[in-house]
PDB file of C-alpha atoms in Angstrom:
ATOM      1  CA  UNK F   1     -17.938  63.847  50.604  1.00  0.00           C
ATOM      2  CA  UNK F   2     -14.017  63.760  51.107  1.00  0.00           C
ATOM      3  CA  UNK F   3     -14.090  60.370  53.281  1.00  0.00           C
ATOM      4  CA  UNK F   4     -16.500  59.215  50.205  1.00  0.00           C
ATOM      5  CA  UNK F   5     -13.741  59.120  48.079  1.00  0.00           C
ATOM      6  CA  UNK F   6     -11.065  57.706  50.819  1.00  0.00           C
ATOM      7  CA  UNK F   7     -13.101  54.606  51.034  1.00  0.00           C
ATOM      8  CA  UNK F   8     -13.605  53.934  47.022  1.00  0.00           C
ATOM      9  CA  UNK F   9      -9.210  54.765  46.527  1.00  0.00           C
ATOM     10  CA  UNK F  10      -9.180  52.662  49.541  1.00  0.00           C
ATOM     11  CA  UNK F  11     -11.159  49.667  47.866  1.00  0.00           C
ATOM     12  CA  UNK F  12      -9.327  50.695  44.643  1.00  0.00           C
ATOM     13  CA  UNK F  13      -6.064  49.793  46.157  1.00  0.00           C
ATOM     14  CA  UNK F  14      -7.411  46.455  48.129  1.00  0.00           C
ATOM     15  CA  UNK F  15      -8.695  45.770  44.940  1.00  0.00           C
ATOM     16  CA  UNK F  16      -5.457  45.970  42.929  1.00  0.00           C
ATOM     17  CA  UNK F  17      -3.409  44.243  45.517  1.00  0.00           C
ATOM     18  CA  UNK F  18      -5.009  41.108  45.255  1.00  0.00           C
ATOM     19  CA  UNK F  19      -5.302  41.617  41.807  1.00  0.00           C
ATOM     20  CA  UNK F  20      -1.588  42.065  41.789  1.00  0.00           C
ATOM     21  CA  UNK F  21      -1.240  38.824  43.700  1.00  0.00           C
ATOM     22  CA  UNK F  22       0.592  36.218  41.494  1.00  0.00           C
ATOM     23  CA  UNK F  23      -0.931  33.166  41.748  1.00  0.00           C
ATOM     24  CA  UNK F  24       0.673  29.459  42.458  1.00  0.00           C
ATOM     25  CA  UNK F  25       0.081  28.154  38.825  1.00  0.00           C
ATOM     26  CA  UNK F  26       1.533  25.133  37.252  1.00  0.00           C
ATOM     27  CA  UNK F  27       1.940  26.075  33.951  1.00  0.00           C
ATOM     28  CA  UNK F  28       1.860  23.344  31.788  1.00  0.00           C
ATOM     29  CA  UNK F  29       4.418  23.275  28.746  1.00  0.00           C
ATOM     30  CA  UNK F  30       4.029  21.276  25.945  1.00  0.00           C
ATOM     31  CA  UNK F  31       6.670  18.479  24.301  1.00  0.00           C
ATOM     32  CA  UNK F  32       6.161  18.010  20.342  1.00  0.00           C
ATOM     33  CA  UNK F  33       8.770  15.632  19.813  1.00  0.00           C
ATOM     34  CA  UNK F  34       6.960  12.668  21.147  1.00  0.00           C
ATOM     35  CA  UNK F  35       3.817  13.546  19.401  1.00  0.00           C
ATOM     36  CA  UNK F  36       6.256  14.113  16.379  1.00  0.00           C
ATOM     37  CA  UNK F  37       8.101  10.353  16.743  1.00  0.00           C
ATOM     38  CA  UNK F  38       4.350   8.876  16.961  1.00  0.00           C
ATOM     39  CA  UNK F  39       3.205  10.426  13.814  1.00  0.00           C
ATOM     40  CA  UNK F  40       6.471   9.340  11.878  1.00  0.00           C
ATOM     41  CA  UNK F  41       6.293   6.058  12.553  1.00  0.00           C
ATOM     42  CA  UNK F  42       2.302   6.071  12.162  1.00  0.00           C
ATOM     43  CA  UNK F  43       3.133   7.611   8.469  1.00  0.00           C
ATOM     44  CA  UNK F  44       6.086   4.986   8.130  1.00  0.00           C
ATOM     45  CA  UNK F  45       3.721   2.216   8.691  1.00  0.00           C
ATOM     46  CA  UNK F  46       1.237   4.059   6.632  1.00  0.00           C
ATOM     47  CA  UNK F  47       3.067   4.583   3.606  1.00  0.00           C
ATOM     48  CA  UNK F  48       4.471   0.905   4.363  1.00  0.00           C
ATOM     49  CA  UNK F  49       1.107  -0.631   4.017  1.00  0.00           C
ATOM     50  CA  UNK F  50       0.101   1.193   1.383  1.00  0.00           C
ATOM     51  CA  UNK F  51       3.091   1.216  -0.521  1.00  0.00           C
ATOM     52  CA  UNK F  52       3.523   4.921  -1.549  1.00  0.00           C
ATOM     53  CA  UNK F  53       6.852   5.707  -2.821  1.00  0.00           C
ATOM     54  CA  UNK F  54       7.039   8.483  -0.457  1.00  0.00           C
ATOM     55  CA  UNK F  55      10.569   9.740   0.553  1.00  0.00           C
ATOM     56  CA  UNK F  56      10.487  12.007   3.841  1.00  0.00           C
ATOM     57  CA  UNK F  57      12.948  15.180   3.904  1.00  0.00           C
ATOM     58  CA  UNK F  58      14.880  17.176   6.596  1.00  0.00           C
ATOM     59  CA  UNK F  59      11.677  18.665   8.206  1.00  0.00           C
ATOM     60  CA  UNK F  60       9.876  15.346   8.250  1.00  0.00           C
ATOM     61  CA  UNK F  61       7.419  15.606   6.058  1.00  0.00           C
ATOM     62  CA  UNK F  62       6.804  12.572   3.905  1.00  0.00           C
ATOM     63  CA  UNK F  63       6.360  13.735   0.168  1.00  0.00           C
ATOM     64  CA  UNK F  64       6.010  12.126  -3.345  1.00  0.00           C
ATOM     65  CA  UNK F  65       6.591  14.289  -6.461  1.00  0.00           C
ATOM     66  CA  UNK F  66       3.620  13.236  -9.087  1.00  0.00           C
ATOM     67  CA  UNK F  67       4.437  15.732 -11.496  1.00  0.00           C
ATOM     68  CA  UNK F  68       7.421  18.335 -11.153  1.00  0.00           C
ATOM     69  CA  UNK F  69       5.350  21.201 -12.991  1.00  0.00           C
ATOM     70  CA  UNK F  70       7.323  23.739 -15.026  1.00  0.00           C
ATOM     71  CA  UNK F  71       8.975  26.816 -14.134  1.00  0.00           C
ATOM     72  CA  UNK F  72      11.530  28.783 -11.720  1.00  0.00           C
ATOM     73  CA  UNK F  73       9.899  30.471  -9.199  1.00  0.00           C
ATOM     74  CA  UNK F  74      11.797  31.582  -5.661  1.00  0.00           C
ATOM     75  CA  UNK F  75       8.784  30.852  -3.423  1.00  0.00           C
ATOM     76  CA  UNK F  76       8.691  33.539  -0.400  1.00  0.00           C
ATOM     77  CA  UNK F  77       5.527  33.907   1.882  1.00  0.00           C
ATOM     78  CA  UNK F  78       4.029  36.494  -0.059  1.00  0.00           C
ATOM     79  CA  UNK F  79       3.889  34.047  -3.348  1.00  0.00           C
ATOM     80  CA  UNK F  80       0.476  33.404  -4.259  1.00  0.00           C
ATOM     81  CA  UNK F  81      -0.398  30.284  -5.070  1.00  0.00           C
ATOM     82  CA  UNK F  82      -3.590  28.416  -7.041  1.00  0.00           C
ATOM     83  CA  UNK F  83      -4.161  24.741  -5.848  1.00  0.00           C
ATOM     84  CA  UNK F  84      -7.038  22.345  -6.627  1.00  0.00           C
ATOM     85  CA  UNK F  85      -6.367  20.133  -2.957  1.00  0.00           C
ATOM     86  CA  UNK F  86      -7.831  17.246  -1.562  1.00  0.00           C
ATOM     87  CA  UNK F  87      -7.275  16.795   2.224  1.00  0.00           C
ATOM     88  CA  UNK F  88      -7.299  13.544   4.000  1.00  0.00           C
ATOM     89  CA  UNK F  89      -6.565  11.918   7.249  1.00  0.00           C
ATOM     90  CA  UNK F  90      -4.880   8.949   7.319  1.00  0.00           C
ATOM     91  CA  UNK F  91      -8.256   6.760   7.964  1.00  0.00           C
ATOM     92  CA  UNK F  92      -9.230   8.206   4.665  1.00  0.00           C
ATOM     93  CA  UNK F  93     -11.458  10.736   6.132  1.00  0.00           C
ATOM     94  CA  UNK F  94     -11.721  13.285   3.394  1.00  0.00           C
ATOM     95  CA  UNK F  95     -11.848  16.705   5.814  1.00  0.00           C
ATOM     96  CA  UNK F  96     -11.283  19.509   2.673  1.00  0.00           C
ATOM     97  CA  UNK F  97     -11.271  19.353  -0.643  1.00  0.00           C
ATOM     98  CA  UNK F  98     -11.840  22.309  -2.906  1.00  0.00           C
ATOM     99  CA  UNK F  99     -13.658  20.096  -5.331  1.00  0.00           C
ATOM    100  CA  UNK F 100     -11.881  20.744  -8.789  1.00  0.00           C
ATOM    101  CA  UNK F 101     -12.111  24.396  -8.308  1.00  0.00           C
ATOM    102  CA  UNK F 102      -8.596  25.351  -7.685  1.00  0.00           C
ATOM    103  CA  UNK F 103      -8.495  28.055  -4.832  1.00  0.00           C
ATOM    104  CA  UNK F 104      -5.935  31.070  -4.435  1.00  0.00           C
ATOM    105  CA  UNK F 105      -3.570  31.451  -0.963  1.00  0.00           C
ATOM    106  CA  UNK F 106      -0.534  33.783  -0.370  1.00  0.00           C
ATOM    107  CA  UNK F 107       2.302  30.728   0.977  1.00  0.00           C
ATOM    108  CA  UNK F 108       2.429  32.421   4.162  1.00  0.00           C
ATOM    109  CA  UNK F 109      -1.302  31.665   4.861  1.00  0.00           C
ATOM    110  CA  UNK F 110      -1.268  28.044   4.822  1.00  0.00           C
ATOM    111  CA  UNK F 111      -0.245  25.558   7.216  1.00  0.00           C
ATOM    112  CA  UNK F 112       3.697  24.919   7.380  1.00  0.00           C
ATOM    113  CA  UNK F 113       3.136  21.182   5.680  1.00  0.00           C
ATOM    114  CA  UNK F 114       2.013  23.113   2.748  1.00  0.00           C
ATOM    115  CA  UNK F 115       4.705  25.934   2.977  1.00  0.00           C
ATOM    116  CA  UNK F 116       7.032  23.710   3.082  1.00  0.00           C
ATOM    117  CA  UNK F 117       6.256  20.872   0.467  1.00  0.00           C
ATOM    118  CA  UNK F 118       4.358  23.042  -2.089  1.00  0.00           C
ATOM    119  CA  UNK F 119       8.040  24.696  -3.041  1.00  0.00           C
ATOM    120  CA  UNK F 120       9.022  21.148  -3.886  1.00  0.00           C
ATOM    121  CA  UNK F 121       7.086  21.641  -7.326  1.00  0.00           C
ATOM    122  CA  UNK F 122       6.511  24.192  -9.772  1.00  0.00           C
ATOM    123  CA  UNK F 123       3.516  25.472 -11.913  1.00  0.00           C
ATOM    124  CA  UNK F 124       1.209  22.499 -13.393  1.00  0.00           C
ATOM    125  CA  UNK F 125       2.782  20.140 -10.636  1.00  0.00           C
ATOM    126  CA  UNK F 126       1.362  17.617  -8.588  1.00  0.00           C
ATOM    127  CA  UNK F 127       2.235  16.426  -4.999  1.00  0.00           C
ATOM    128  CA  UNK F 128       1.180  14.110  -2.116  1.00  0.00           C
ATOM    129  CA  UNK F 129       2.247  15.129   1.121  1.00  0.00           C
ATOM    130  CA  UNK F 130       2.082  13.438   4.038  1.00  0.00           C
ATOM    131  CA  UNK F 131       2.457  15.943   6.913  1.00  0.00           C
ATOM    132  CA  UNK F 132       2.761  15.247  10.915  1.00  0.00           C
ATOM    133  CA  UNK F 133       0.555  17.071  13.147  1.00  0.00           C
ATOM    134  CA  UNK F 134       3.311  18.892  14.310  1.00  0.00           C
ATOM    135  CA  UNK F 135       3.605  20.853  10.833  1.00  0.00           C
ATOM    136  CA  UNK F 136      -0.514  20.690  10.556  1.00  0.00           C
ATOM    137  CA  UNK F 137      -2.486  22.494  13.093  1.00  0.00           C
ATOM    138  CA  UNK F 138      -0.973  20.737  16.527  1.00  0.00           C
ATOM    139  CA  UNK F 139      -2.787  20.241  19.120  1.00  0.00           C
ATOM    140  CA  UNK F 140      -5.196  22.723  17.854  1.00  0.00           C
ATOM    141  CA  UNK F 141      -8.411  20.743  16.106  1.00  0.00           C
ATOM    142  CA  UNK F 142      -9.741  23.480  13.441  1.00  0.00           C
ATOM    143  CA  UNK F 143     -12.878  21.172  12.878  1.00  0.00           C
ATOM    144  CA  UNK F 144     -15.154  18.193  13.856  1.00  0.00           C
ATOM    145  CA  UNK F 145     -13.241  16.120  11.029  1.00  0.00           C
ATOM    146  CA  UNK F 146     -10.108  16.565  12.377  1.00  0.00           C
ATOM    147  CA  UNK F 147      -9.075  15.882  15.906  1.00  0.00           C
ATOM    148  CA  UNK F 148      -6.191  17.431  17.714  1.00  0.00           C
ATOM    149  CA  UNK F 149      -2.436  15.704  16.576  1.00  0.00           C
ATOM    150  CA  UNK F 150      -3.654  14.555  13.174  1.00  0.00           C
ATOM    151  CA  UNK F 151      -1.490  13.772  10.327  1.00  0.00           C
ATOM    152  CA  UNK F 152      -2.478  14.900   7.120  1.00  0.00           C
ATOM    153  CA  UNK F 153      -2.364  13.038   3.652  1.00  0.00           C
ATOM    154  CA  UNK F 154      -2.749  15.806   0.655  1.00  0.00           C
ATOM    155  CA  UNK F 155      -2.942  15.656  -2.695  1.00  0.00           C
ATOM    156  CA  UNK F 156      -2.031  19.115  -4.665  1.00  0.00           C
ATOM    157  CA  UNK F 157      -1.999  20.463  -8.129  1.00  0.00           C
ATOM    158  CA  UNK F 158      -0.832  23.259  -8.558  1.00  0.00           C
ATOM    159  CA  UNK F 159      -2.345  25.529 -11.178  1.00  0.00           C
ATOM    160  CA  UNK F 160      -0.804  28.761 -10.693  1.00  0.00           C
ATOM    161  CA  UNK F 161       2.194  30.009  -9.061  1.00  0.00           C
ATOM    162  CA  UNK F 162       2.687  34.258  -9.196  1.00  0.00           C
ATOM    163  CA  UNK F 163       5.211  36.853  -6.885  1.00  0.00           C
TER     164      UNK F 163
END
């Protein structure tokens, strides 16, 4: 019984030595600036073409203010916010849209395009942002509409704005 239990603590410890063992991996790390340069000058030709009187701020996301809305709200990520969206890739792909029925998010749970531009208006505002994939979802590609590294062309109204 006792040499039993030598050979399964002896295969225990063969066992965790080699799983121990830290293996010759390349890890890859990913670069978003060039991804980030290609999508700005894919938007700059973008809003170029289409001539959108977009202005782009310190982040780099391309905005244009449709309506300023009303109010004085300090946004934080726990502000709640009501938006009737539309959701578009540059190709005009439409890949979310909540239809005319405006739908509720806390700031901090939506993508930082959105967290970022949204505080550019107020209550009853309106806003087209033009995000890069970098401030999207990446390299990440949350659906069959949307491919990895896409930029995304919103159009927001805000209906509601609460802390």
């Amino acid at each position: 019984m006792m040499l039993k239990y030598r050979h399964i603590l002896f295969l225990v410890c063969i066992v965790s030595f080699f799983a121990a063992c830290k293996k010759d991996e390349v890890v890859e790390t990913y670069d978003p600036e060039p991804q980030f340069r290609a999508d700005t000058t894919a938007i700059r030709a973008f809003i170029k073409t289409n001539n959108i009187p977009a202005l782009k701020d310190s982040y780099g996301i391309f905005y244009q203010i449709l309506e300023p809305g009303t109010g004085s709200v300090t946004y934080t990520t726990a502000t709640k916010i009501t938006a009737d969206y539309e959701g578009k890739l540059l190709n005009g792909t439409v890949f979310d849209s909540s239809k005319g029925t405006p739908i509720s998010f806390t700031l901090g749970g939506v993508i930082p395009g959105w967290q970022i531009g949204i505080q550019k208006i107020q209550k009853g505002g309106k806003i087209r942002l033009i995000i890069p994939s970098y401030y999207a979802y990446g390299t990440r590609s949350p659906s069959s509409l949307m491919p990895a590294n896409s930029i995304l062309d919103f159009n927001i109204t805000l209906t509601d704005v609460t802390n």
